[in-house]
C-alpha positions as a printed Julia matrix, in Angstrom:
416×3 Matrix{Float64}:
 152.47  104.56  175.6
 151.69  103.72  179.0
 150.21  105.79  181.69
 150.92  105.43  185.26
 148.87  102.56  186.61
 149.42  100.21  183.52
 146.87  101.58  181.29
 147.6   101.77  177.59
 146.55  104.24  174.99
 146.63  103.33  171.45
 149.21  104.76  169.07
 146.77  104.83  166.09
 144.95  108.11  167.49
 148.33  110.27  166.94
 148.62  113.59  167.75
 144.77  113.99  168.63
 145.12  111.45  171.6
 148.03  113.36  172.91
 146.41  116.79  172.82
 143.17  115.33  174.61
 144.99  113.19  177.32
 147.12  116.48  177.99
 144.08  118.33  178.89
 142.44  115.46  180.68
 145.03  114.74  183.12
 145.53  118.17  184.82
 141.76  118.44  184.85
 141.45  115.08  186.91
 144.39  116.02  189.32
 142.94  119.83  190.12
 139.19  117.75  190.55
 140.58  115.45  193.29
 142.75  118.22  195.15
 146.27  118.32  196.06
 147.15  114.62  196.0
 150.47  113.34  194.32
 150.77  111.98  190.85
 151.15  108.18  192.43
 148.1   108.72  194.47
 145.81  110.0   191.63
 146.88  107.65  189.28
 146.33  104.53  191.58
 143.01  106.0   192.73
 141.96  106.71  189.14
 143.5   104.11  187.55
 140.14  102.82  186.0
 139.51  106.47  184.95
 142.81  106.36  183.03
 141.56  103.3   180.92
 138.25  104.96  180.09
 140.64  108.14  178.97
 142.33  105.74  176.37
 139.0   104.74  175.01
 137.5   108.04  174.76
 140.6   109.16  173.25
 140.38  106.53  170.54
 136.73  107.72  169.8
 137.56  111.48  169.65
 140.68  110.86  167.41
 138.54  108.92  165.07
 135.86  112.0   164.96
 138.5   114.19  164.28
 139.93  112.23  161.38
 136.43  112.02  159.99
 135.95  115.64  160.01
 139.21  116.16  158.63
 138.28  113.73  155.78
 135.21  115.48  155.26
 137.04  118.89  154.92
 139.47  117.43  152.47
 136.43  116.13  150.09
 135.1   119.82  150.38
 138.5   121.28  149.36
 139.27  118.55  146.74
 135.81  117.66  145.16
 135.51  120.78  142.84
 138.74  119.86  141.46
 137.56  116.36  141.02
 134.28  117.49  139.39
 136.22  119.65  137.11
 138.74  116.87  136.1
 135.77  114.42  135.18
 133.87  117.37  133.06
 137.2   117.48  131.29
 137.55  113.69  130.67
 133.78  113.78  129.34
 134.43  116.9   127.07
 137.56  114.79  125.75
 135.57  111.6   125.17
 132.97  113.65  123.38
 135.94  115.18  121.0
 137.28  111.91  120.32
 133.8   110.55  119.29
 132.87  113.57  117.08
 136.53  113.2   115.42
 135.74  109.14  114.75
 132.44  110.17  113.06
 134.18  112.66  111.01
 136.89  110.16  110.1
 134.36  107.58  109.15
 132.24  110.07  106.72
 135.47  111.17  105.42
 135.77  107.27  104.18
 132.4   107.14  103.0
 132.8   110.12  100.99
 136.14  108.59   99.34
 134.02  105.61   98.41
 132.33  108.02   95.81
 135.47  108.19   93.58
 136.04  104.6    93.47
 135.87  102.65   90.08
 132.25  102.15   88.84
 132.04   98.51   88.89
 133.04   98.38   92.59
 130.55  101.15   93.52
 127.7    99.05   91.69
 129.13   95.68   93.7
 129.04   97.61   96.91
 125.58   99.59   96.45
 124.27   95.84   95.74
 125.65   94.62   99.21
 124.49   97.36  101.15
 121.36   97.58   99.4
 120.59   93.82  100.25
 121.25   94.29  104.03
 119.34   97.66  104.56
 115.76   97.18  105.93
 114.42  100.27  103.91
 115.09  100.88   99.98
 117.96  103.03   98.9
 119.22  103.82   95.27
 122.9   102.95   94.24
 123.53  106.48   94.68
 122.8   106.33   98.43
 119.69  108.48   98.11
 116.12  107.37   99.06
 113.66  107.25   96.44
 110.34  109.08   96.53
 107.6   108.64   93.85
 105.02  111.02   93.11
 102.17  109.87   91.27
  99.64  112.38   89.63
  96.27  110.96   89.99
  93.83  112.35   87.37
  90.22  111.37   88.85
  88.94  108.23   87.03
  92.14  107.39   85.36
  93.0   104.19   87.25
  94.67  105.98   89.98
  93.09  103.9    92.65
  94.12  100.77   91.08
  97.89  102.11   91.2
  97.44  103.12   94.58
  96.11   99.95   95.84
  99.2    98.45   94.15
 101.82  100.89   95.85
 100.08   99.9    99.11
 100.34   96.32   98.93
 104.04   96.81   97.62
 105.24   99.27  100.25
 102.62   99.43  103.42
 102.87  102.31  105.38
 105.85  104.15  103.01
 102.95  104.67  100.59
 100.19  107.41  101.36
  97.78  109.84   99.67
  97.82  113.6   100.22
  95.06  115.83   99.21
  93.4   119.08  100.96
  90.01  118.6   102.37
  88.9   121.89  100.32
  87.91  120.83   96.89
  89.69  122.6    93.78
  92.98  123.02   95.63
  96.1   122.88   94.09
  99.56  121.44   95.71
 102.79  122.75   94.32
 106.01  121.12   94.54
 106.81  122.97   97.86
 103.64  121.73   99.52
 105.01  117.95   98.59
 108.32  118.64   99.91
 106.99  120.15  102.94
 104.61  116.86  103.67
 107.44  114.76  103.02
 109.8   116.15  105.33
 107.26  115.84  108.09
 106.78  112.11  107.29
 110.58  111.21  106.33
 109.1   107.5   106.15
 107.32  108.11  102.99
 108.61  106.82   99.81
 105.48  107.11   97.26
 102.76  109.63   97.51
  99.66  109.87   95.37
  97.51  113.11   94.95
  94.73  114.49   92.92
  95.84  118.17   93.65
  99.58  117.84   92.93
 100.96  119.98   90.15
 104.06  120.06   88.16
 107.0   120.54   88.08
 108.09  117.62   90.02
 109.74  118.46   93.72
 113.39  118.3    94.19
 114.53  117.02   97.79
 118.01  117.0    98.74
 119.08  113.36   99.45
 115.95  112.09   97.62
 115.66  110.47   94.07
 112.08  111.76   93.07
 110.36  109.85   90.46
 106.91  110.73   88.77
 104.22  108.74   87.35
 100.74  109.62   85.47
  98.01  107.98   83.24
  96.1   109.68   80.78
  92.63  108.39   79.26
  90.25  108.69   76.32
  88.71  111.69   77.41
  85.23  110.62   75.88
  85.55  107.15   77.9
  86.64  109.05   80.98
  83.21  110.81   80.82
  81.11  108.03   80.82
  83.21  106.23   83.58
  82.95  109.69   85.59
  79.03  109.17   85.43
  78.89  105.54   86.33
  81.36  106.31   89.65
  79.39  109.12   90.84
  75.71  107.23   90.35
  77.07  104.41   92.52
  79.24  106.52   94.89
  77.78  106.59   98.45
  78.41  110.32   99.23
  76.49  113.47   99.17
  78.7   115.38   97.02
  76.62  117.59   94.32
  77.91  115.08   91.49
  76.8   112.12   93.26
  73.25  113.19   94.02
  72.82  114.76   90.37
  74.28  111.42   88.98
  71.62  109.56   90.89
  68.73  111.87   89.92
  69.8   112.27   86.15
  70.19  109.89   83.09
  73.62  110.09   81.3
  72.37  112.9    79.09
  70.89  115.15   81.86
  74.2   114.44   83.93
  76.37  115.56   81.06
  74.09  118.81   80.68
  74.18  119.56   84.25
  77.96  119.57   84.0
  78.42  121.42   81.18
  76.31  124.08   82.66
  77.91  124.53   85.69
  81.64  123.01   85.66
  82.28  122.24   82.24
  86.22  121.92   82.88
  85.25  118.69   84.64
  84.09  117.15   81.04
  86.1   118.97   78.56
  89.99  118.96   78.0
  90.22  118.39   81.67
  93.63  116.41   81.57
  95.33  119.34   79.86
  94.11  121.79   82.56
  95.44  119.2    85.17
  98.66  118.8    83.51
  99.31  122.57   83.06
  98.03  124.01   86.09
  99.83  125.79   88.62
  98.96  127.06   92.37
  97.95  130.41   92.72
  96.68  130.78   88.84
  93.36  131.18   88.32
  91.2   128.53   86.21
  90.85  129.32   82.59
  87.21  129.47   80.96
  88.84  128.04   77.75
  92.14  126.42   77.18
  94.15  126.89   74.02
  97.26  125.62   72.11
  99.71  127.23   74.7
  98.32  125.1    77.85
  98.56  121.99   75.58
 102.29  122.64   74.72
 102.89  123.29   78.49
 101.14  120.16   79.4
 103.07  118.24   76.82
 106.28  119.71   78.11
 105.43  118.69   81.75
 104.33  115.35   80.56
 107.49  114.77   78.56
 109.59  115.23   81.96
 107.38  112.11   83.8
 109.27  108.98   84.14
 106.39  106.51   84.2
 103.66  107.85   81.77
 101.1   106.06   79.58
  97.62  105.52   79.25
  94.54  103.96   80.93
  94.04  101.85   77.87
  97.45  100.19   77.87
  97.36  100.04   81.79
  99.15   96.34   81.72
 101.91   97.69   79.67
 102.33  101.0    81.59
 102.45   98.85   84.92
 105.36   96.76   83.24
 107.29  100.01   82.64
 106.41  101.24   86.21
 107.87   97.58   87.36
 111.14   98.23   85.29
 111.73  101.52   86.34
 110.89  101.39   90.25
 112.56   97.94   90.85
 115.9    99.79   90.42
 114.94  102.33   93.11
 113.02   99.97   95.22
 114.83   96.82   95.03
 112.47   93.65   95.5
 109.31   95.52   94.53
 106.31   93.78   93.06
 103.6    95.55   91.36
 100.33   93.51   91.19
  97.97   94.12   88.1
  94.91   93.87   90.09
  92.32   96.7    88.7
  90.44   98.43   91.49
  87.1   100.89   91.53
  86.49  100.03   88.02
  83.13  101.5    87.05
  82.52   99.68   83.87
  83.31   96.88   81.81
  82.06   98.31   78.31
  83.89   98.22   75.21
  86.74  100.53   74.78
  87.35  100.9    70.77
  86.52  104.11   69.87
  83.95  103.14   67.42
  82.2   101.86   70.38
  82.46  104.59   72.48
  81.13  106.84   69.88
  78.33  104.63   69.23
  77.22  104.87   72.9
  77.88  108.45   72.91
  75.75  109.2    70.05
  72.99  107.02   71.09
  72.72  108.29   74.76
  73.1   112.03   73.93
  71.79  113.52   70.92
  73.96  114.38   67.82
  74.57  118.2    68.57
  75.7   117.25   72.46
  77.83  114.56   71.2
  79.41  116.92   68.75
  80.3   119.37   71.56
  81.48  116.92   73.55
  84.15  115.97   70.73
  84.91  119.29   70.23
  85.44  120.41   73.84
  88.26  117.67   74.08
  90.33  118.19   71.27
  93.06  119.26   73.24
  92.9   116.15   75.59
  92.9   113.88   72.83
  96.21  115.33   71.5
  97.55  114.76   75.02
  96.05  111.47   75.02
  98.24  110.44   71.82
 101.33  112.12   73.21
 100.99  109.93   76.52
 100.58  106.79   73.99
 103.62  107.65   72.26
 105.7   108.26   75.27
 104.78  105.09   76.54
 105.86  103.51   73.49
 108.86  105.0    73.28
 109.92  104.35   77.28
 108.78  100.57   76.7
 111.42  100.41   73.41
 113.98  102.12   75.53
 113.58   99.45   77.8
 113.29   96.55   75.45
 109.72   95.57   76.35
 107.16   94.95   73.69
 108.94   96.32   70.66
 106.86   95.8    67.78
 109.48   94.76   65.32
 111.1    92.37   67.44
 107.58   90.75   68.03
 106.7    90.85   64.67
 109.97   88.92   63.6
 109.71   86.4    66.61
 105.94   85.74   65.06
 107.41   85.3    61.66
 110.19   82.95   62.72
 107.73   80.96   64.59
 105.59   80.71   61.71
 108.43   79.59   59.27
 109.58   77.14   61.9
 106.0    75.62   61.78
 105.94   75.61   57.84
 109.51   73.86   57.47
 108.43   71.48   60.09
 105.47   70.6    57.9
 107.24   70.21   54.44
 109.33   67.45   55.97
 106.35   65.48   57.73
 107.54   66.46   60.98
 105.31   67.61   63.83
 106.53   71.02   65.25
């Protein structure tokens, strides 16, 4: 478009430019008075050039304002569409997760051989141990004081690191129920083995966890000597530690029997039969023994301190199925004495250090514990046999076969 005088105005500005020019020209004509259009044009040609430039800038401003207005009108719609898109993406993600979970669930009905193969393959790739059923293991060790529990705790710490922990309340003589153990483990989901002096039966049941249990029972008379030796060398200010340093063995036993007889008499039956919330009984009976035996029979890894090596072998066999690659060390920790462990030697020491009457009282006060010890010993033998370890008859025939081989070689003059 050309204005009189030869000045050009850009067509890009559209209708906005036309409107501004239509308003501008009459204003200029009125300002210069009654002049002809041609005269005004000739006189103010430079003004029309400036007009074109002003029109271009004004048009751009108008277009920018229109764009801003359009954004205000369409931005809510755009945000709504974006939100809907995010919702659809989330819905697709959850659908995909459900599809994968459904596929994993179907694996549970596959043939047994394939499940075993798959579990081994998956287990070898996992950083943390899991059982073949897909559940994480949890070992609960019932730690009876002076029953080699410290040695086993050290072994577990070496094998599992931070996945092993001990759990006892600060207050003495407390009892932890299975519900207490469950709460503790749920707050520390990385835990795969826990040892406690205060845990009570029955064992906890936790969804998604395979719970295994272990315990050691000791000759109760040997245990009394070990308690005294431990507290005598213990760097603590507990009443037992102070009295053990102050008194000889006889004086210590007499003090314990007068203040806390349960520590020295049938303590292991008490430990295996106690429950949270029940009062301590002054004396135990056959009912408590049967309850203790029933609880002991449910333990996966049960044995005696005197056969600690065999018990640890059983623990290795059972735990390696739940903890692939676990290796349990046989190193003993916190061993108080190295005295003879035969019953005759223990009784001789007991009578020599105590008088005959006090020794008889100790023996009579631990009859239930002696029964429990025999049960634990029998359970260890049975479980070892079930796992094909140290079967006495197999061992006897193996030794007989070896002797026969040597005899036959000697008869023929051949060096075996």
